[in-house]
mmCIF file with all atom_site columns, C-alpha atoms in Angstrom:
data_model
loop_
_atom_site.group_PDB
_atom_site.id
_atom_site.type_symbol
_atom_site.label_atom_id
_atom_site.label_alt_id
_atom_site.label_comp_id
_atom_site.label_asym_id
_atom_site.label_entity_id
_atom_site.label_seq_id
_atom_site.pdbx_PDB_ins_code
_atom_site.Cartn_x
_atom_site.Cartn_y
_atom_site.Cartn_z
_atom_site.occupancy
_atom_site.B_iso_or_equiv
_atom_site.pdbx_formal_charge
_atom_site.auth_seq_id
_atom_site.auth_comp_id
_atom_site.auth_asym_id
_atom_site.auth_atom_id
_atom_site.pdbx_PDB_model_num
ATOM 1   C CA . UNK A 1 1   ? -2.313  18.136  -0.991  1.00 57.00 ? 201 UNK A CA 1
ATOM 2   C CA . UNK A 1 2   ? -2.013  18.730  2.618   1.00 73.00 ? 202 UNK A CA 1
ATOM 3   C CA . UNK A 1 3   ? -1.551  16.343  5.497   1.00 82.00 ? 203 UNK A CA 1
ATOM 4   C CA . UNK A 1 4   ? -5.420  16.991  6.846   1.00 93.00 ? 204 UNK A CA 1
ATOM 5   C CA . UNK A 1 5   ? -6.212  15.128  3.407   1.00 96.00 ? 205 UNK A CA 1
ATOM 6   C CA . UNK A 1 6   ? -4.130  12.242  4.745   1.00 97.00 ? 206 UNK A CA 1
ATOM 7   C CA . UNK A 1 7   ? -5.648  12.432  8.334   1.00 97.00 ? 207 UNK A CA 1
ATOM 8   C CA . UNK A 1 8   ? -9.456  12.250  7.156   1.00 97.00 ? 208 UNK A CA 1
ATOM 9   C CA . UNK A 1 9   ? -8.568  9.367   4.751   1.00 98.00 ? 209 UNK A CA 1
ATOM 10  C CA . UNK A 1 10  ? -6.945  7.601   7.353   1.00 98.00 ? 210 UNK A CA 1
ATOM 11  C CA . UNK A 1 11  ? -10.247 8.185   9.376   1.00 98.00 ? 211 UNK A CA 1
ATOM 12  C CA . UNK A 1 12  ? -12.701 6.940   6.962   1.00 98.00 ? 212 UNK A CA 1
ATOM 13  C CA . UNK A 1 13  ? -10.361 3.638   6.402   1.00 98.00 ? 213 UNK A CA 1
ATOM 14  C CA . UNK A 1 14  ? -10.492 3.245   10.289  1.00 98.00 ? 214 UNK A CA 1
ATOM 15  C CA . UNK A 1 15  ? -14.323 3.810   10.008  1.00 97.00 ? 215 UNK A CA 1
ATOM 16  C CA . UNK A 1 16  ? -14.796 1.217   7.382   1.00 97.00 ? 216 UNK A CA 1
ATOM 17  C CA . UNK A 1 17  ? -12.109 -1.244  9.303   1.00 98.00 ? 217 UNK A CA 1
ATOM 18  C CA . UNK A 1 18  ? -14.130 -1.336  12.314  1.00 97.00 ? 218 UNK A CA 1
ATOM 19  C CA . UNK A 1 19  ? -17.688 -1.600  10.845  1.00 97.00 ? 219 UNK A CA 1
ATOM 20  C CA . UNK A 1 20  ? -16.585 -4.516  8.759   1.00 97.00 ? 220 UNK A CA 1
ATOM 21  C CA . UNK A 1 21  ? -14.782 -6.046  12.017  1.00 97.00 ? 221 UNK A CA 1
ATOM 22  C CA . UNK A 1 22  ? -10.964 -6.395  9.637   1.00 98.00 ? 222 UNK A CA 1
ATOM 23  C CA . UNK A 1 23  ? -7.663  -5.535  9.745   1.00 98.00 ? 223 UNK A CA 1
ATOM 24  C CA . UNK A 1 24  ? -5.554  -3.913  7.621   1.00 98.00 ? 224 UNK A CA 1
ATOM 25  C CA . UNK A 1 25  ? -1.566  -4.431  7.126   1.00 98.00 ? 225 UNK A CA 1
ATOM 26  C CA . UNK A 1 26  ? 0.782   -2.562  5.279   1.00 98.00 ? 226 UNK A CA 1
ATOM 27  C CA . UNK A 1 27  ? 3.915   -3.122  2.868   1.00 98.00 ? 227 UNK A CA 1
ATOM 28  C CA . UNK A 1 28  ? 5.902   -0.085  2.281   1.00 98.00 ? 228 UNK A CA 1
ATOM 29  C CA . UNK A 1 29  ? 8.964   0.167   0.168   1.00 98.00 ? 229 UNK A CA 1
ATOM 30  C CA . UNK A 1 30  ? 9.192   4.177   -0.886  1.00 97.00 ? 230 UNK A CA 1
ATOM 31  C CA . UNK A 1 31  ? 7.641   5.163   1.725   1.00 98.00 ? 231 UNK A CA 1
ATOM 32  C CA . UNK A 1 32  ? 9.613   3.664   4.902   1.00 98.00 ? 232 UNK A CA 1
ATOM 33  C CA . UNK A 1 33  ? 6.952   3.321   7.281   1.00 98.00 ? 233 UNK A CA 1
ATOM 34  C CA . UNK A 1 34  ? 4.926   6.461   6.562   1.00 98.00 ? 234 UNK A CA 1
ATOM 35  C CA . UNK A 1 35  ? 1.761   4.547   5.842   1.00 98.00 ? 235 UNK A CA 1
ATOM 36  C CA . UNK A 1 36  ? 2.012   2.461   8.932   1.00 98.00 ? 236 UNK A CA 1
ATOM 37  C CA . UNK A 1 37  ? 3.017   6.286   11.218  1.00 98.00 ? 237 UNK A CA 1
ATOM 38  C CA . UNK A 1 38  ? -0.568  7.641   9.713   1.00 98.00 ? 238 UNK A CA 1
ATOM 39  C CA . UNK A 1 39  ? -2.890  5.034   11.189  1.00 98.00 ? 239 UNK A CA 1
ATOM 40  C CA . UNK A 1 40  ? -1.454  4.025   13.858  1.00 98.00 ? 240 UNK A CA 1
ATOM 41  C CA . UNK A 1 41  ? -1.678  8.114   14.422  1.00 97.00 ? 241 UNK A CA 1
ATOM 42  C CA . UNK A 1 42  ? -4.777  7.501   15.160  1.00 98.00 ? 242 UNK A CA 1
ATOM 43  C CA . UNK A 1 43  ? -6.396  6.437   18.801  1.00 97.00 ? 243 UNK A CA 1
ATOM 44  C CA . UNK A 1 44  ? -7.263  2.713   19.459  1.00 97.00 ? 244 UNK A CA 1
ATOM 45  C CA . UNK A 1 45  ? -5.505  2.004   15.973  1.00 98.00 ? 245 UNK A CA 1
ATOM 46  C CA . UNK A 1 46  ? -5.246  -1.351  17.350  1.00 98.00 ? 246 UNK A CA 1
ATOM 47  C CA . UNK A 1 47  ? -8.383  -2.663  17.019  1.00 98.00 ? 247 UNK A CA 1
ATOM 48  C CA . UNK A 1 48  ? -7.654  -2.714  13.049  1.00 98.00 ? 248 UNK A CA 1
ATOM 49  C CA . UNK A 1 49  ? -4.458  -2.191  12.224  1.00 98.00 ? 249 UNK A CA 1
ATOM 50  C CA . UNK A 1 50  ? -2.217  -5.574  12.320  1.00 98.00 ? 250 UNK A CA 1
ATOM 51  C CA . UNK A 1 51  ? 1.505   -4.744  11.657  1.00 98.00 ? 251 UNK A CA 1
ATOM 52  C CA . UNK A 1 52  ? 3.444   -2.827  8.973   1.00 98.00 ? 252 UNK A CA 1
ATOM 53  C CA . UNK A 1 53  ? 5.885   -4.382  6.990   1.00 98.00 ? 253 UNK A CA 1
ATOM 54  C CA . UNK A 1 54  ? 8.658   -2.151  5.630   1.00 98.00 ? 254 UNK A CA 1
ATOM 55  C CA . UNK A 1 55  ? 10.623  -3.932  3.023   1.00 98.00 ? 255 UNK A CA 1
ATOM 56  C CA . UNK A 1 56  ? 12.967  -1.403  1.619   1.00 97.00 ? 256 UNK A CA 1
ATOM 57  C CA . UNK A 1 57  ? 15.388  -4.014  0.268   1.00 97.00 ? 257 UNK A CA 1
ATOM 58  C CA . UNK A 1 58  ? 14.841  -6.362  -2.516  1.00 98.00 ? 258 UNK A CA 1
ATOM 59  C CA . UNK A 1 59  ? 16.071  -9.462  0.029   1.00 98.00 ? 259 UNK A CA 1
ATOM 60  C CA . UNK A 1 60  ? 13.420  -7.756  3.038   1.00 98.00 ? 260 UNK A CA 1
ATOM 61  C CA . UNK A 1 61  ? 10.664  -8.268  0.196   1.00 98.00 ? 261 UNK A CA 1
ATOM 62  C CA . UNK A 1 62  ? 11.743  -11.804 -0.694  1.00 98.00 ? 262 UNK A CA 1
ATOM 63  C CA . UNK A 1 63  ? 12.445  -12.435 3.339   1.00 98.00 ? 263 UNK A CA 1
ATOM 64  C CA . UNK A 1 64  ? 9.637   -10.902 5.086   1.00 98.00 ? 264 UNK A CA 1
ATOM 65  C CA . UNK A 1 65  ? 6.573   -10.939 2.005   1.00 98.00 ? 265 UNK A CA 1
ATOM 66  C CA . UNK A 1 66  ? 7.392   -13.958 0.162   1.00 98.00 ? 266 UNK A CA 1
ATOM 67  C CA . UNK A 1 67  ? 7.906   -11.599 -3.248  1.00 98.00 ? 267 UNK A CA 1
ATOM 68  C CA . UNK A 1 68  ? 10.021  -14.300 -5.886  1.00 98.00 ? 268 UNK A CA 1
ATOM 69  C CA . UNK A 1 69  ? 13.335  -14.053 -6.412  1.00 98.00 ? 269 UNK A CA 1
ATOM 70  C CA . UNK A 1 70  ? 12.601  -14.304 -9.993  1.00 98.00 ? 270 UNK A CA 1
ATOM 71  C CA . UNK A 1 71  ? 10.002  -11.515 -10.206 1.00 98.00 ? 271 UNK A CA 1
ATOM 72  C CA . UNK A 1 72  ? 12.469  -9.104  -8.684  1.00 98.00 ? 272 UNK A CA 1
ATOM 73  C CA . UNK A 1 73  ? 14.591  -9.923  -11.766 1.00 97.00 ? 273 UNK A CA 1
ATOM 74  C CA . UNK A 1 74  ? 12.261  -9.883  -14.765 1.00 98.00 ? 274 UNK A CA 1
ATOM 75  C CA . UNK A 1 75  ? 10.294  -6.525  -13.423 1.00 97.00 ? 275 UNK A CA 1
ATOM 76  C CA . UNK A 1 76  ? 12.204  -4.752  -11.133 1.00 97.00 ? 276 UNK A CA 1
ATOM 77  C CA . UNK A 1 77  ? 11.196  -3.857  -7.670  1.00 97.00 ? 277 UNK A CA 1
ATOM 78  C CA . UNK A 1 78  ? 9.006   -0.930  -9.185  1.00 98.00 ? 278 UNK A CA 1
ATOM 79  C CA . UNK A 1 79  ? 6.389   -3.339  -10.913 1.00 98.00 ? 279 UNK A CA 1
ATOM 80  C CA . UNK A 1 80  ? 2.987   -3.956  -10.993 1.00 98.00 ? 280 UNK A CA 1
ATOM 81  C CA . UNK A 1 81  ? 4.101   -7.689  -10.461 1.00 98.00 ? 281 UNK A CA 1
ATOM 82  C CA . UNK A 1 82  ? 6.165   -6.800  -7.389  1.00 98.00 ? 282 UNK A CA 1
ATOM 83  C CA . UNK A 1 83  ? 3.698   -4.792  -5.799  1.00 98.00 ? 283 UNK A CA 1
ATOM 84  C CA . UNK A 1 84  ? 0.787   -7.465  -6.205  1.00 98.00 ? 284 UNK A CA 1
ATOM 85  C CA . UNK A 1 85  ? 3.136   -9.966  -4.657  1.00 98.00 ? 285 UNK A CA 1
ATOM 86  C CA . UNK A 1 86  ? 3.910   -7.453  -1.907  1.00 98.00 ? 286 UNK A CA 1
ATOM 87  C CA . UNK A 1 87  ? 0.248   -6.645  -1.238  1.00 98.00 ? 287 UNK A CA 1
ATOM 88  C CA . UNK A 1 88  ? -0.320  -10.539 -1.124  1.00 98.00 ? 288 UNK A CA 1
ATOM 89  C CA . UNK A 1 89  ? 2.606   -11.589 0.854   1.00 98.00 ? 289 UNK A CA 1
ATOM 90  C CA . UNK A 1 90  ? 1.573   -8.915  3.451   1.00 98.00 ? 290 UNK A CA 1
ATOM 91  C CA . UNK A 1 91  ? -1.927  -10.532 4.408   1.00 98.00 ? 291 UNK A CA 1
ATOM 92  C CA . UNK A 1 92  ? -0.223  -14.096 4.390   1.00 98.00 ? 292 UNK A CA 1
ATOM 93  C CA . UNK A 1 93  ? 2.334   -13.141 6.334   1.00 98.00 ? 293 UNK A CA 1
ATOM 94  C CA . UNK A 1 94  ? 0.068   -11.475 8.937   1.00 98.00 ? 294 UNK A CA 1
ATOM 95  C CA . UNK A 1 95  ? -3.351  -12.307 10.427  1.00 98.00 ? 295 UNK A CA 1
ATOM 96  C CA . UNK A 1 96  ? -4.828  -9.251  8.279   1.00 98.00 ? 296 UNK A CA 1
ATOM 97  C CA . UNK A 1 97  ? -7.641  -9.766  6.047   1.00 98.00 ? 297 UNK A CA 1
ATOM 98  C CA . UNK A 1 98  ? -6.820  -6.341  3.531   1.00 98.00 ? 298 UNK A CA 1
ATOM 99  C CA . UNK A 1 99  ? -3.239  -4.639  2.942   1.00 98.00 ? 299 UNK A CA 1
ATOM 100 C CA . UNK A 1 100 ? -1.857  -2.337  1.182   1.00 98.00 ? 300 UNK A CA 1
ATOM 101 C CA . UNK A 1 101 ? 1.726   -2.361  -0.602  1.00 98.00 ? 301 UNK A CA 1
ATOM 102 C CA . UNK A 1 102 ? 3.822   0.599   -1.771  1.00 98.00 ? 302 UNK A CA 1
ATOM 103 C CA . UNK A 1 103 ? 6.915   0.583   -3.929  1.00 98.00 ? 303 UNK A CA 1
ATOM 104 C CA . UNK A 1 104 ? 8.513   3.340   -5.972  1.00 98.00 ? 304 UNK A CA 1
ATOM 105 C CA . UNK A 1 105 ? 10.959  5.847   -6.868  1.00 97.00 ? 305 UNK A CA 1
ATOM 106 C CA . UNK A 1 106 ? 10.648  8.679   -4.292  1.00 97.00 ? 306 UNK A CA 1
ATOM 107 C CA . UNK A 1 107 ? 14.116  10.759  -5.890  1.00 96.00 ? 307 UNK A CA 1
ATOM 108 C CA . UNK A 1 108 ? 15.883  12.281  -6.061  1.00 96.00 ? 308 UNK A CA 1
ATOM 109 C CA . UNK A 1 109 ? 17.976  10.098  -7.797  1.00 95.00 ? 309 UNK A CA 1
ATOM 110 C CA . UNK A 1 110 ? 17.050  6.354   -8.834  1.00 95.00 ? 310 UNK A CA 1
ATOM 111 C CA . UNK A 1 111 ? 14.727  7.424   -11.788 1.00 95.00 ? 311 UNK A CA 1
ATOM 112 C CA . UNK A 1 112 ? 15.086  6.037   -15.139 1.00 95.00 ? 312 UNK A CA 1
ATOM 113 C CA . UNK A 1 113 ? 13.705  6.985   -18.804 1.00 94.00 ? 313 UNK A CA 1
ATOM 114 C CA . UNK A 1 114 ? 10.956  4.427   -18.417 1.00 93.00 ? 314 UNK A CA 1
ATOM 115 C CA . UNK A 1 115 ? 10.797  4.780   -14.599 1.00 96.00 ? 315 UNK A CA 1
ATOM 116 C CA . UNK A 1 116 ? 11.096  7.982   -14.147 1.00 97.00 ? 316 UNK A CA 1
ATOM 117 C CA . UNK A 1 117 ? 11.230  9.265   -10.427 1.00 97.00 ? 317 UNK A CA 1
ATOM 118 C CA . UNK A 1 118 ? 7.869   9.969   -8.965  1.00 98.00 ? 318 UNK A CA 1
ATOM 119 C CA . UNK A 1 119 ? 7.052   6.476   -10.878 1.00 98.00 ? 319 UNK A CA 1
ATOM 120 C CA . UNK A 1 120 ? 4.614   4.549   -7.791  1.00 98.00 ? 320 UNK A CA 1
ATOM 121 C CA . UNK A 1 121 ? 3.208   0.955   -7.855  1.00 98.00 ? 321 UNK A CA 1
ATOM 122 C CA . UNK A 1 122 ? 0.330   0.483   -5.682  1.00 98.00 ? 322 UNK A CA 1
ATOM 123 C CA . UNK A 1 123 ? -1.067  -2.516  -4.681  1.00 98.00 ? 323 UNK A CA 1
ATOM 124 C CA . UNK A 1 124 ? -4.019  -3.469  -2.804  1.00 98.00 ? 324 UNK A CA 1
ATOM 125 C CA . UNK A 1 125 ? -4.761  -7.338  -1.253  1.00 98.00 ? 325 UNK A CA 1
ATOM 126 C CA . UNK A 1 126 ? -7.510  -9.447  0.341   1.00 97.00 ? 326 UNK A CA 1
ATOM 127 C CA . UNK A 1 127 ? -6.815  -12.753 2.069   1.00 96.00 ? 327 UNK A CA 1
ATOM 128 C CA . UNK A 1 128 ? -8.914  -14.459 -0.113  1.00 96.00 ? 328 UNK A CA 1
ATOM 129 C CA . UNK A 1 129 ? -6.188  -14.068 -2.591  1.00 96.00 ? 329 UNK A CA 1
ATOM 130 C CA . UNK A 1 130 ? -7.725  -10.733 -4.400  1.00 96.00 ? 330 UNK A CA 1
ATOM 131 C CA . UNK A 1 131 ? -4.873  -8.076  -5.255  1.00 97.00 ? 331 UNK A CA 1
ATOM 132 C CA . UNK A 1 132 ? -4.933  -5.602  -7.824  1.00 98.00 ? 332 UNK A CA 1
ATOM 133 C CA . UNK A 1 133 ? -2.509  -2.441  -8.439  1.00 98.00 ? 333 UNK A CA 1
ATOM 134 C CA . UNK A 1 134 ? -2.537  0.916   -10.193 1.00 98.00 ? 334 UNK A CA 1
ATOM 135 C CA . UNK A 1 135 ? 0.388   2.966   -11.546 1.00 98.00 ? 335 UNK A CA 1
ATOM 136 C CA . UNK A 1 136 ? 0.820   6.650   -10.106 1.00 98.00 ? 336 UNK A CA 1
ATOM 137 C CA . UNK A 1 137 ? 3.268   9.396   -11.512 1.00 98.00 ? 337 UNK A CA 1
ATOM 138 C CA . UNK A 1 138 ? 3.398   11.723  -8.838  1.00 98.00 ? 338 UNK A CA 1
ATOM 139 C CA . UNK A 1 139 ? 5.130   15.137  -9.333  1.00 97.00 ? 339 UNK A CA 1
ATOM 140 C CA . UNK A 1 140 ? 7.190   16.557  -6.714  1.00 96.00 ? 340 UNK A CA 1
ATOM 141 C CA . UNK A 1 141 ? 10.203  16.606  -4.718  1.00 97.00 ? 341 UNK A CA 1
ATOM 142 C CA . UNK A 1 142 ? 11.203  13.193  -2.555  1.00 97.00 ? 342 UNK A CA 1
ATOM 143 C CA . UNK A 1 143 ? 8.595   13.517  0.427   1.00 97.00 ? 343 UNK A CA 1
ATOM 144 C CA . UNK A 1 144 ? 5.709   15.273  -1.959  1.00 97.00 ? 344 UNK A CA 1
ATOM 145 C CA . UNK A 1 145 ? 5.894   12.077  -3.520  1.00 98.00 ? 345 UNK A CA 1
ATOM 146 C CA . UNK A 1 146 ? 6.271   9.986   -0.426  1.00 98.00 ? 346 UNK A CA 1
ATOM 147 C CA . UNK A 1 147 ? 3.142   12.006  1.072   1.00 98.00 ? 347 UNK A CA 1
ATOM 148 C CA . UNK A 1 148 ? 1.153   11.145  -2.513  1.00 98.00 ? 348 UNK A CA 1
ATOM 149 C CA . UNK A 1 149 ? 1.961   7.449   -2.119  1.00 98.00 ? 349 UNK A CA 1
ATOM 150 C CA . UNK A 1 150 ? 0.410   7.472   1.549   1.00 98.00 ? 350 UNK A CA 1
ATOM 151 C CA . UNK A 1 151 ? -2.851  9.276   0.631   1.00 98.00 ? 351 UNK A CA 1
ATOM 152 C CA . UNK A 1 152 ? -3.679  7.495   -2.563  1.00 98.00 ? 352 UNK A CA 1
ATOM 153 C CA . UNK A 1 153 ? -2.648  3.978   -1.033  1.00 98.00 ? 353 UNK A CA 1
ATOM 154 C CA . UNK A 1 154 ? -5.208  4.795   1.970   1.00 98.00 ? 354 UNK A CA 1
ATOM 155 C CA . UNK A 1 155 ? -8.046  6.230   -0.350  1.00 98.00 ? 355 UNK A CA 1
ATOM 156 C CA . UNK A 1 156 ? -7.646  3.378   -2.443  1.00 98.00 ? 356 UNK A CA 1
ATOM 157 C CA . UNK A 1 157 ? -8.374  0.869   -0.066  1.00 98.00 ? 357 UNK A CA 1
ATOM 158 C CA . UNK A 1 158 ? -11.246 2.721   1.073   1.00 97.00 ? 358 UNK A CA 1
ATOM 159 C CA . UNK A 1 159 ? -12.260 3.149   -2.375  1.00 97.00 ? 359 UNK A CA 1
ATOM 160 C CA . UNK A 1 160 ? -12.209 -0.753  -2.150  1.00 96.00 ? 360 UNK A CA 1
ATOM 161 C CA . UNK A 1 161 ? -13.703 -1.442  1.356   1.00 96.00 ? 361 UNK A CA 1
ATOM 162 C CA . UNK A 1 162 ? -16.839 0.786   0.258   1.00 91.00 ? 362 UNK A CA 1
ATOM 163 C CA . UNK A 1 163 ? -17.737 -0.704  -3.239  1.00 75.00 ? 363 UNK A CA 1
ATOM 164 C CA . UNK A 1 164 ? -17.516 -4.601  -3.318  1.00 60.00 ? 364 UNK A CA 1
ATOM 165 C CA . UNK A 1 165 ? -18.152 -4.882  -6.931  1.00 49.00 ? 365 UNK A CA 1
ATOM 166 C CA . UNK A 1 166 ? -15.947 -2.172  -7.721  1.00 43.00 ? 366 UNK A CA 1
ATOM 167 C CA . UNK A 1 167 ? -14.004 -4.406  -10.130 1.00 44.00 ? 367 UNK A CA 1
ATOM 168 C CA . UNK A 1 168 ? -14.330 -8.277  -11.628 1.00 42.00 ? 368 UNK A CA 1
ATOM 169 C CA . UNK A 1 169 ? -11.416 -8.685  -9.873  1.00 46.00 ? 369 UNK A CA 1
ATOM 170 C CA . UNK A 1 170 ? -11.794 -7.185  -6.703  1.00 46.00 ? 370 UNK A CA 1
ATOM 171 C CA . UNK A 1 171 ? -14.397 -8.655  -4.258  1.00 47.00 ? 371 UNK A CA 1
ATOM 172 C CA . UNK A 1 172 ? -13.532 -7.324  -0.560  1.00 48.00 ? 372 UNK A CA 1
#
């Protein structure tokens, strides 16, 4: 995986932002920012990119994305749960119409049996309340699986933006 695969995804989502006239916002736990550092990368970024949350803490999720006390307690920060608040809190908290949110085990240490490191929750939102989230164990040392998190989080939004009956749940 190189970082040209990163740039052209980051392209194509730009592409896709400004034909369907939105903007995108990001959530990033694992990945501090790195997300937010690809696309805005890019020139005139700021016709659809909004702002970039990085919650690295479990109070900066609960502060800044609206992510439930009690969620952070029952599932951890790495969750599907967490992320899918995340993804949601991002677009609410913003005037975005599409995010993306990012939390995970990036190592070295931090990993356990069940959540080993590498261990990724992606999530993906709409402001029409739509979110859903996928599960990623990415092999690697700390910023292989940092520069994983970025390029699937960006294809999978454009995965999203380009097929809007790509899932029940999904309508963007």
């Amino acid at each position: 995986m190189h970082h040209d695969d990163i740039a052209q995804a980051a392209r194509q989502l730009a592409e896709q932002l400004i034909q369907q006239s939105i903007m995108v916002v990001t959530a990033e736990s694992c990945t501090g920012g790195g997300i937010a550092q690809t696309l805005t990368a890019i020139a005139g970024s700021s016709r659809w990119f909004e702002r970039g949350f990085v919650t690295y803490s479990n109070d900066a999720k609960q502060e800044m994305l609206g992510v439930q006390a009690a969620t952070l307690e029952r599932t951890g920060a790495v969750s599907e749960d967490t992320a899918l608040e995340m993804a949601l809190g991002a677009v609410r908290h913003s005037r975005g119409q599409v995010s993306m949110a990012v939390t995970g085990i990036a190592g070295p240490e931090g990993g356990t049996p069940d959540k080993p490191v590498g261990t990724v929750w992606i999530a993906w939102g709409h402001s029409n309340g739509d979110a859903d989230a996928q599960c990623f164990h990415f092999q690697g040392d700390r910023d292989a699986v940092r520069q994983q998190t970025i390029l699937e989080a960006i294809r999978g939004l454009n995965a999203r933006l380009k097929s809007p009956q790509s899932s029940s749940s999904t309508r963007y």
